[in-house]
mmCIF file of N, CA and C in Angstrom:
data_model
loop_
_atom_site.group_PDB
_atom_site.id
_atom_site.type_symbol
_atom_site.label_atom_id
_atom_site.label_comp_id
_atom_site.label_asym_id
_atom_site.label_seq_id
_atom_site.Cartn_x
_atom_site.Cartn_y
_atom_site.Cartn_z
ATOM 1 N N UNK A 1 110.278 95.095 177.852
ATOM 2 C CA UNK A 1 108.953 95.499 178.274
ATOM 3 C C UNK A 1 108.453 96.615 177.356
ATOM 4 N N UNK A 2 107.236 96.728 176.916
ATOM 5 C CA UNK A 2 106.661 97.263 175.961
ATOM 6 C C UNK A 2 106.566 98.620 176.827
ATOM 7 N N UNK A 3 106.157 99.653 176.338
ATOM 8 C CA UNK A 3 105.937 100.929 177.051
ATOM 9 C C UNK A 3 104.625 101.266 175.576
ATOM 10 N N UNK A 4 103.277 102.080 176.418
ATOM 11 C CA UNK A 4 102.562 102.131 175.652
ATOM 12 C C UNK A 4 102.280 103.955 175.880
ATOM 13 N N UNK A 5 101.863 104.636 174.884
ATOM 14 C CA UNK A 5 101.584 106.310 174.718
ATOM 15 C C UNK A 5 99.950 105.996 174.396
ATOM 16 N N UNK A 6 99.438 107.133 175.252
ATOM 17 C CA UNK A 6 98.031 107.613 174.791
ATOM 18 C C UNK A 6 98.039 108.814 173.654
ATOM 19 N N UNK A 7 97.543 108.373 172.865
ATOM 20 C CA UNK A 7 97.921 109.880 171.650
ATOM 21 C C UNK A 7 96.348 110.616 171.531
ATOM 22 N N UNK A 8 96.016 111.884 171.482
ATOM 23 C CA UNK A 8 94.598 112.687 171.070
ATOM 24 C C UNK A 8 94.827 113.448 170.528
ATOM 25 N N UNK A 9 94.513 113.731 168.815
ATOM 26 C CA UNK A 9 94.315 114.842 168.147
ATOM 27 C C UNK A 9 92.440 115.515 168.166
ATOM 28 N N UNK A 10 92.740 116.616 168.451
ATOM 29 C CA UNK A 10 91.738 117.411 168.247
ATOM 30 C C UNK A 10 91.487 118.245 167.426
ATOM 31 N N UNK A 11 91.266 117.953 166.014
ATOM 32 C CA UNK A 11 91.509 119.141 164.987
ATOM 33 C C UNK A 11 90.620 119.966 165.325
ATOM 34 N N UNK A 12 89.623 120.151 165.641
ATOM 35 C CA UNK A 12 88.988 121.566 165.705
ATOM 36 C C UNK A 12 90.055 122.669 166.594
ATOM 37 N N UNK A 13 90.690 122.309 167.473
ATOM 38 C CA UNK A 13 91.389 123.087 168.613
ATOM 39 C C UNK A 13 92.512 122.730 168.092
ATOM 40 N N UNK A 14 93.046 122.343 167.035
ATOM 41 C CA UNK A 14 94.151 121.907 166.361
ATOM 42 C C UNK A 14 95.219 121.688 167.247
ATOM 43 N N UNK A 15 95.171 120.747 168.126
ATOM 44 C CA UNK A 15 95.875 120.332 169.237
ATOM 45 C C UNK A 15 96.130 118.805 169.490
ATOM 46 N N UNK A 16 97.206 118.683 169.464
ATOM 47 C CA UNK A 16 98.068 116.920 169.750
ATOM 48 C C UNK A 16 98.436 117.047 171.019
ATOM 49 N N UNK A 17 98.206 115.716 171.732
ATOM 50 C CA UNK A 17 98.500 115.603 173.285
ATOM 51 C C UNK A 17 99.164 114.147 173.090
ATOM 52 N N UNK A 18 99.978 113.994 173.743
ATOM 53 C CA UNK A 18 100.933 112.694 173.884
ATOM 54 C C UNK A 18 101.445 112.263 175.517
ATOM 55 N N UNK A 19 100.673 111.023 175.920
ATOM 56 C CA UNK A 19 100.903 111.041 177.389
ATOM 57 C C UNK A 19 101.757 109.233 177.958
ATOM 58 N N UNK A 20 102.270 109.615 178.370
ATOM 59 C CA UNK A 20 103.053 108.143 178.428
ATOM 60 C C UNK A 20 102.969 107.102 180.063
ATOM 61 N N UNK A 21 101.747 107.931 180.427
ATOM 62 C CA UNK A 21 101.576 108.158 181.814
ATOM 63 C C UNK A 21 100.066 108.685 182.106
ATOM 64 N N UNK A 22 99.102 107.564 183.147
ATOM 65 C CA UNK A 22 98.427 107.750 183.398
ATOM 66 C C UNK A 22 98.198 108.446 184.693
ATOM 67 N N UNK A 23 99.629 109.146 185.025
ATOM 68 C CA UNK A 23 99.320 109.647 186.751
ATOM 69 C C UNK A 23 99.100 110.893 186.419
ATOM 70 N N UNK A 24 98.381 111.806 187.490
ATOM 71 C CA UNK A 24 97.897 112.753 187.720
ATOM 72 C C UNK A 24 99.187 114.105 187.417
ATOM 73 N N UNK A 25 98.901 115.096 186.571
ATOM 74 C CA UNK A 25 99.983 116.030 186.530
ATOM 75 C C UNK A 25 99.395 117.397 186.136
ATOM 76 N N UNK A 26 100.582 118.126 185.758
ATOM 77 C CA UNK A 26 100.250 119.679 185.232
ATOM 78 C C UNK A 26 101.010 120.123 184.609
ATOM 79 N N UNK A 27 100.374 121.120 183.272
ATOM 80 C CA UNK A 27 100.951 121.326 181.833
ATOM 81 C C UNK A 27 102.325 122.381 182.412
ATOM 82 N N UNK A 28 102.978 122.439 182.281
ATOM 83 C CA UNK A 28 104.407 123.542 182.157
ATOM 84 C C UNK A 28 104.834 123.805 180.917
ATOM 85 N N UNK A 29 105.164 125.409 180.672
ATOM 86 C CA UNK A 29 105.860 125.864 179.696
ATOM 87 C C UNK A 29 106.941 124.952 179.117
ATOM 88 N N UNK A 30 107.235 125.542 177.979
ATOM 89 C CA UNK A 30 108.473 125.251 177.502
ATOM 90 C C UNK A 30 109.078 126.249 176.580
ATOM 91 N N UNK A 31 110.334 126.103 176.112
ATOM 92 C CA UNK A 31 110.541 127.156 175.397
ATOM 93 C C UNK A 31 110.106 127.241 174.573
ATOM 94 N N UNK A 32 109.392 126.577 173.579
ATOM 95 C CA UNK A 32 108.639 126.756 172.201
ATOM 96 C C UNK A 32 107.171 127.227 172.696
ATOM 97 N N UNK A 33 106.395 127.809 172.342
ATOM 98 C CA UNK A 33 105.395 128.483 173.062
ATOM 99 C C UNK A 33 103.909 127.637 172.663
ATOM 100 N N UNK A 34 104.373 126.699 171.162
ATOM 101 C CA UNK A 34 103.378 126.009 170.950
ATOM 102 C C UNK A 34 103.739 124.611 171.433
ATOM 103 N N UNK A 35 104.849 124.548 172.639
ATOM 104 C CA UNK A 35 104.540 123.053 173.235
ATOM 105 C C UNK A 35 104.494 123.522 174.781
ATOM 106 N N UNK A 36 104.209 122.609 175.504
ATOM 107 C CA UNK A 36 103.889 122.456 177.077
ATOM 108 C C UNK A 36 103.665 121.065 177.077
ATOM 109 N N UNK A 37 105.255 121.098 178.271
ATOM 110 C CA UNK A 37 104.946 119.254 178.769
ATOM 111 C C UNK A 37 104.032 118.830 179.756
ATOM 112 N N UNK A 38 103.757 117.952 180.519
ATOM 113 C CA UNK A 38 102.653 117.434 180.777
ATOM 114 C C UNK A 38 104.023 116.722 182.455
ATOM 115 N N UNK A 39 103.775 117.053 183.600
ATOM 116 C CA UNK A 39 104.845 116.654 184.613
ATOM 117 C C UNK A 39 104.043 116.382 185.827
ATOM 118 N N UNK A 40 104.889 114.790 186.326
ATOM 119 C CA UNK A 40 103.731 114.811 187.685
ATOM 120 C C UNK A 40 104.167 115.804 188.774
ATOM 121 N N UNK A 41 103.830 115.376 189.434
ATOM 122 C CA UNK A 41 104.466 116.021 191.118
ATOM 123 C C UNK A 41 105.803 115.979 191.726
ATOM 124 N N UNK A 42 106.308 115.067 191.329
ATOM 125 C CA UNK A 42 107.836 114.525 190.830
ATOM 126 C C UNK A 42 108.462 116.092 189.988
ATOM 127 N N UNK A 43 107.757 116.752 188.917
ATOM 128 C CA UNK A 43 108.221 117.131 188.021
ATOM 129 C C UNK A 43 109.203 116.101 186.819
ATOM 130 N N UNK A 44 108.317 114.921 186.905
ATOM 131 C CA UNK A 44 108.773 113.976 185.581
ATOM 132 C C UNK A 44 108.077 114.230 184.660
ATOM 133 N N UNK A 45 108.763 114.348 183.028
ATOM 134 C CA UNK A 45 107.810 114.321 182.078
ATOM 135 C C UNK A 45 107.040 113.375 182.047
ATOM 136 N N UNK A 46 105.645 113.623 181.878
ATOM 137 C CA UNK A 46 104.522 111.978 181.753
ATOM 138 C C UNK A 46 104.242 112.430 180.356
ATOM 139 N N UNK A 47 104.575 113.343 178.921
ATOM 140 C CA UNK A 47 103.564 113.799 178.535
ATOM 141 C C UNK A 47 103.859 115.070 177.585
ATOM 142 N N UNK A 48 103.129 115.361 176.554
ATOM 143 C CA UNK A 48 103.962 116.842 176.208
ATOM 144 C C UNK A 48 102.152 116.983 175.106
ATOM 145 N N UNK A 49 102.047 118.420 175.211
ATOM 146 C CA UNK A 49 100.888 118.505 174.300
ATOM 147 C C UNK A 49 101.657 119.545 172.814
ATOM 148 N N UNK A 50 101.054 119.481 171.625
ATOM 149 C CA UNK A 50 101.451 120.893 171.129
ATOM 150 C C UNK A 50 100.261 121.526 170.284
ATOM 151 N N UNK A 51 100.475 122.819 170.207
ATOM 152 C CA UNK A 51 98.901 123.630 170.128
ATOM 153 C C UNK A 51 99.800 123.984 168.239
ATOM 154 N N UNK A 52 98.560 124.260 167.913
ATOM 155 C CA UNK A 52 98.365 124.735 166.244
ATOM 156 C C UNK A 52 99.543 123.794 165.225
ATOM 157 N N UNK A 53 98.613 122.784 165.790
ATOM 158 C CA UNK A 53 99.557 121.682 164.668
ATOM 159 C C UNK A 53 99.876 121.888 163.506
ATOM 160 N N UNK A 54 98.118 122.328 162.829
ATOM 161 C CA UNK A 54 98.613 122.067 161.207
ATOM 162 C C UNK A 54 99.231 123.826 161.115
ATOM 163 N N UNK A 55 99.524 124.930 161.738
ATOM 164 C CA UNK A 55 100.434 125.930 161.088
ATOM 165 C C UNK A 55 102.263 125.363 161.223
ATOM 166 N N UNK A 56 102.522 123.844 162.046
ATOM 167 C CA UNK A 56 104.323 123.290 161.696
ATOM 168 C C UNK A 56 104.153 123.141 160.497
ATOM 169 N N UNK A 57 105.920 123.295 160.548
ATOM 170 C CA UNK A 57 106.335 123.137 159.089
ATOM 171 C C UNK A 57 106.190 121.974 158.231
ATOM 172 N N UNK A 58 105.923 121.884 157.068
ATOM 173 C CA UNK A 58 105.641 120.611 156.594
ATOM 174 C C UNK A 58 107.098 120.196 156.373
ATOM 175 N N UNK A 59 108.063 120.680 155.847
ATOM 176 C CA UNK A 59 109.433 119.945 155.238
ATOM 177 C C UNK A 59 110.417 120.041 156.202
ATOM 178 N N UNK A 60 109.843 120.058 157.836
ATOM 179 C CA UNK A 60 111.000 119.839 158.830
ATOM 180 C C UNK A 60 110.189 119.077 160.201
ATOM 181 N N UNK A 61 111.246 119.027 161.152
ATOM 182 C CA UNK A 61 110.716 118.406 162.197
ATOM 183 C C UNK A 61 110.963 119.418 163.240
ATOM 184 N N UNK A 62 109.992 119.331 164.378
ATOM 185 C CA UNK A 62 109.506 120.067 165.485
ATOM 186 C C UNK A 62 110.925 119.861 166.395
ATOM 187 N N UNK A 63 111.273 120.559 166.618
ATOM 188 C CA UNK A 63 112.551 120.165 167.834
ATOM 189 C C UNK A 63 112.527 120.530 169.326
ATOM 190 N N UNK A 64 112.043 119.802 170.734
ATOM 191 C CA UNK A 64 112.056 120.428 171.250
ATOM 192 C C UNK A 64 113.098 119.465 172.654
ATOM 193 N N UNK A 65 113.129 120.217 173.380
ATOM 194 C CA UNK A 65 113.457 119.696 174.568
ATOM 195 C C UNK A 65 112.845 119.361 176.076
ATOM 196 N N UNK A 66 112.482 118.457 176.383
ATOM 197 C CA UNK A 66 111.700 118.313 177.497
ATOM 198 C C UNK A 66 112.258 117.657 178.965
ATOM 199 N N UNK A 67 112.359 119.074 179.678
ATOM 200 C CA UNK A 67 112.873 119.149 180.731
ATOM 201 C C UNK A 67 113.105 117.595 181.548
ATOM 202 N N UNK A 68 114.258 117.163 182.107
ATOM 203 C CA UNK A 68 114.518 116.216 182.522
ATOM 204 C C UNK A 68 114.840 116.248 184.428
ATOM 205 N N UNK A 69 114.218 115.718 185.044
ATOM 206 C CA UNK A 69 114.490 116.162 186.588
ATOM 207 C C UNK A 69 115.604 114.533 187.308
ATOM 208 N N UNK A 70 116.650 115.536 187.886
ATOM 209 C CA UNK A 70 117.798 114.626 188.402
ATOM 210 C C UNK A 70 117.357 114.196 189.398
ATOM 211 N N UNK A 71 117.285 112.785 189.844
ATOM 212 C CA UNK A 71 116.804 111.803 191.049
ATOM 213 C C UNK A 71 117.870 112.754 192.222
#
């Protein structure tokens, strides 16, 4: 089964949003200060945004971790 992502860049607000999930949620911290995941009511990730895109690094990758909630 296919699984499909909504992706939105906003360069003026230099901001990427990535949502894998059309249900209703709310942004939460994370430890990197330029990401915040996106969690329903559940506290499941649906989602993760990250703010000031173009100041990442160009010759590495973003590493983060997004909180996982035990059934």
């Amino acid at each position: 089964m296919a699984q499909f992502v909504k992706i939105w860049f906003d360069p003026e607000a230099d901001f990427l949003e990535v949502r894998f999930s059309d249900e209703l949620g709310y942004m939460r911290e994370t430890e990197n200060d330029d990401l915040m995941e996106r969690v329903n009511t559940n506290g499941q990730v649906i989602g993760f945004s990250i703010f000031q895109v173009s100041t990442l690094p160009k010759d590495k990758p973003l590493f983060a971790q997004l909180a996982a909630v035990s059934s």
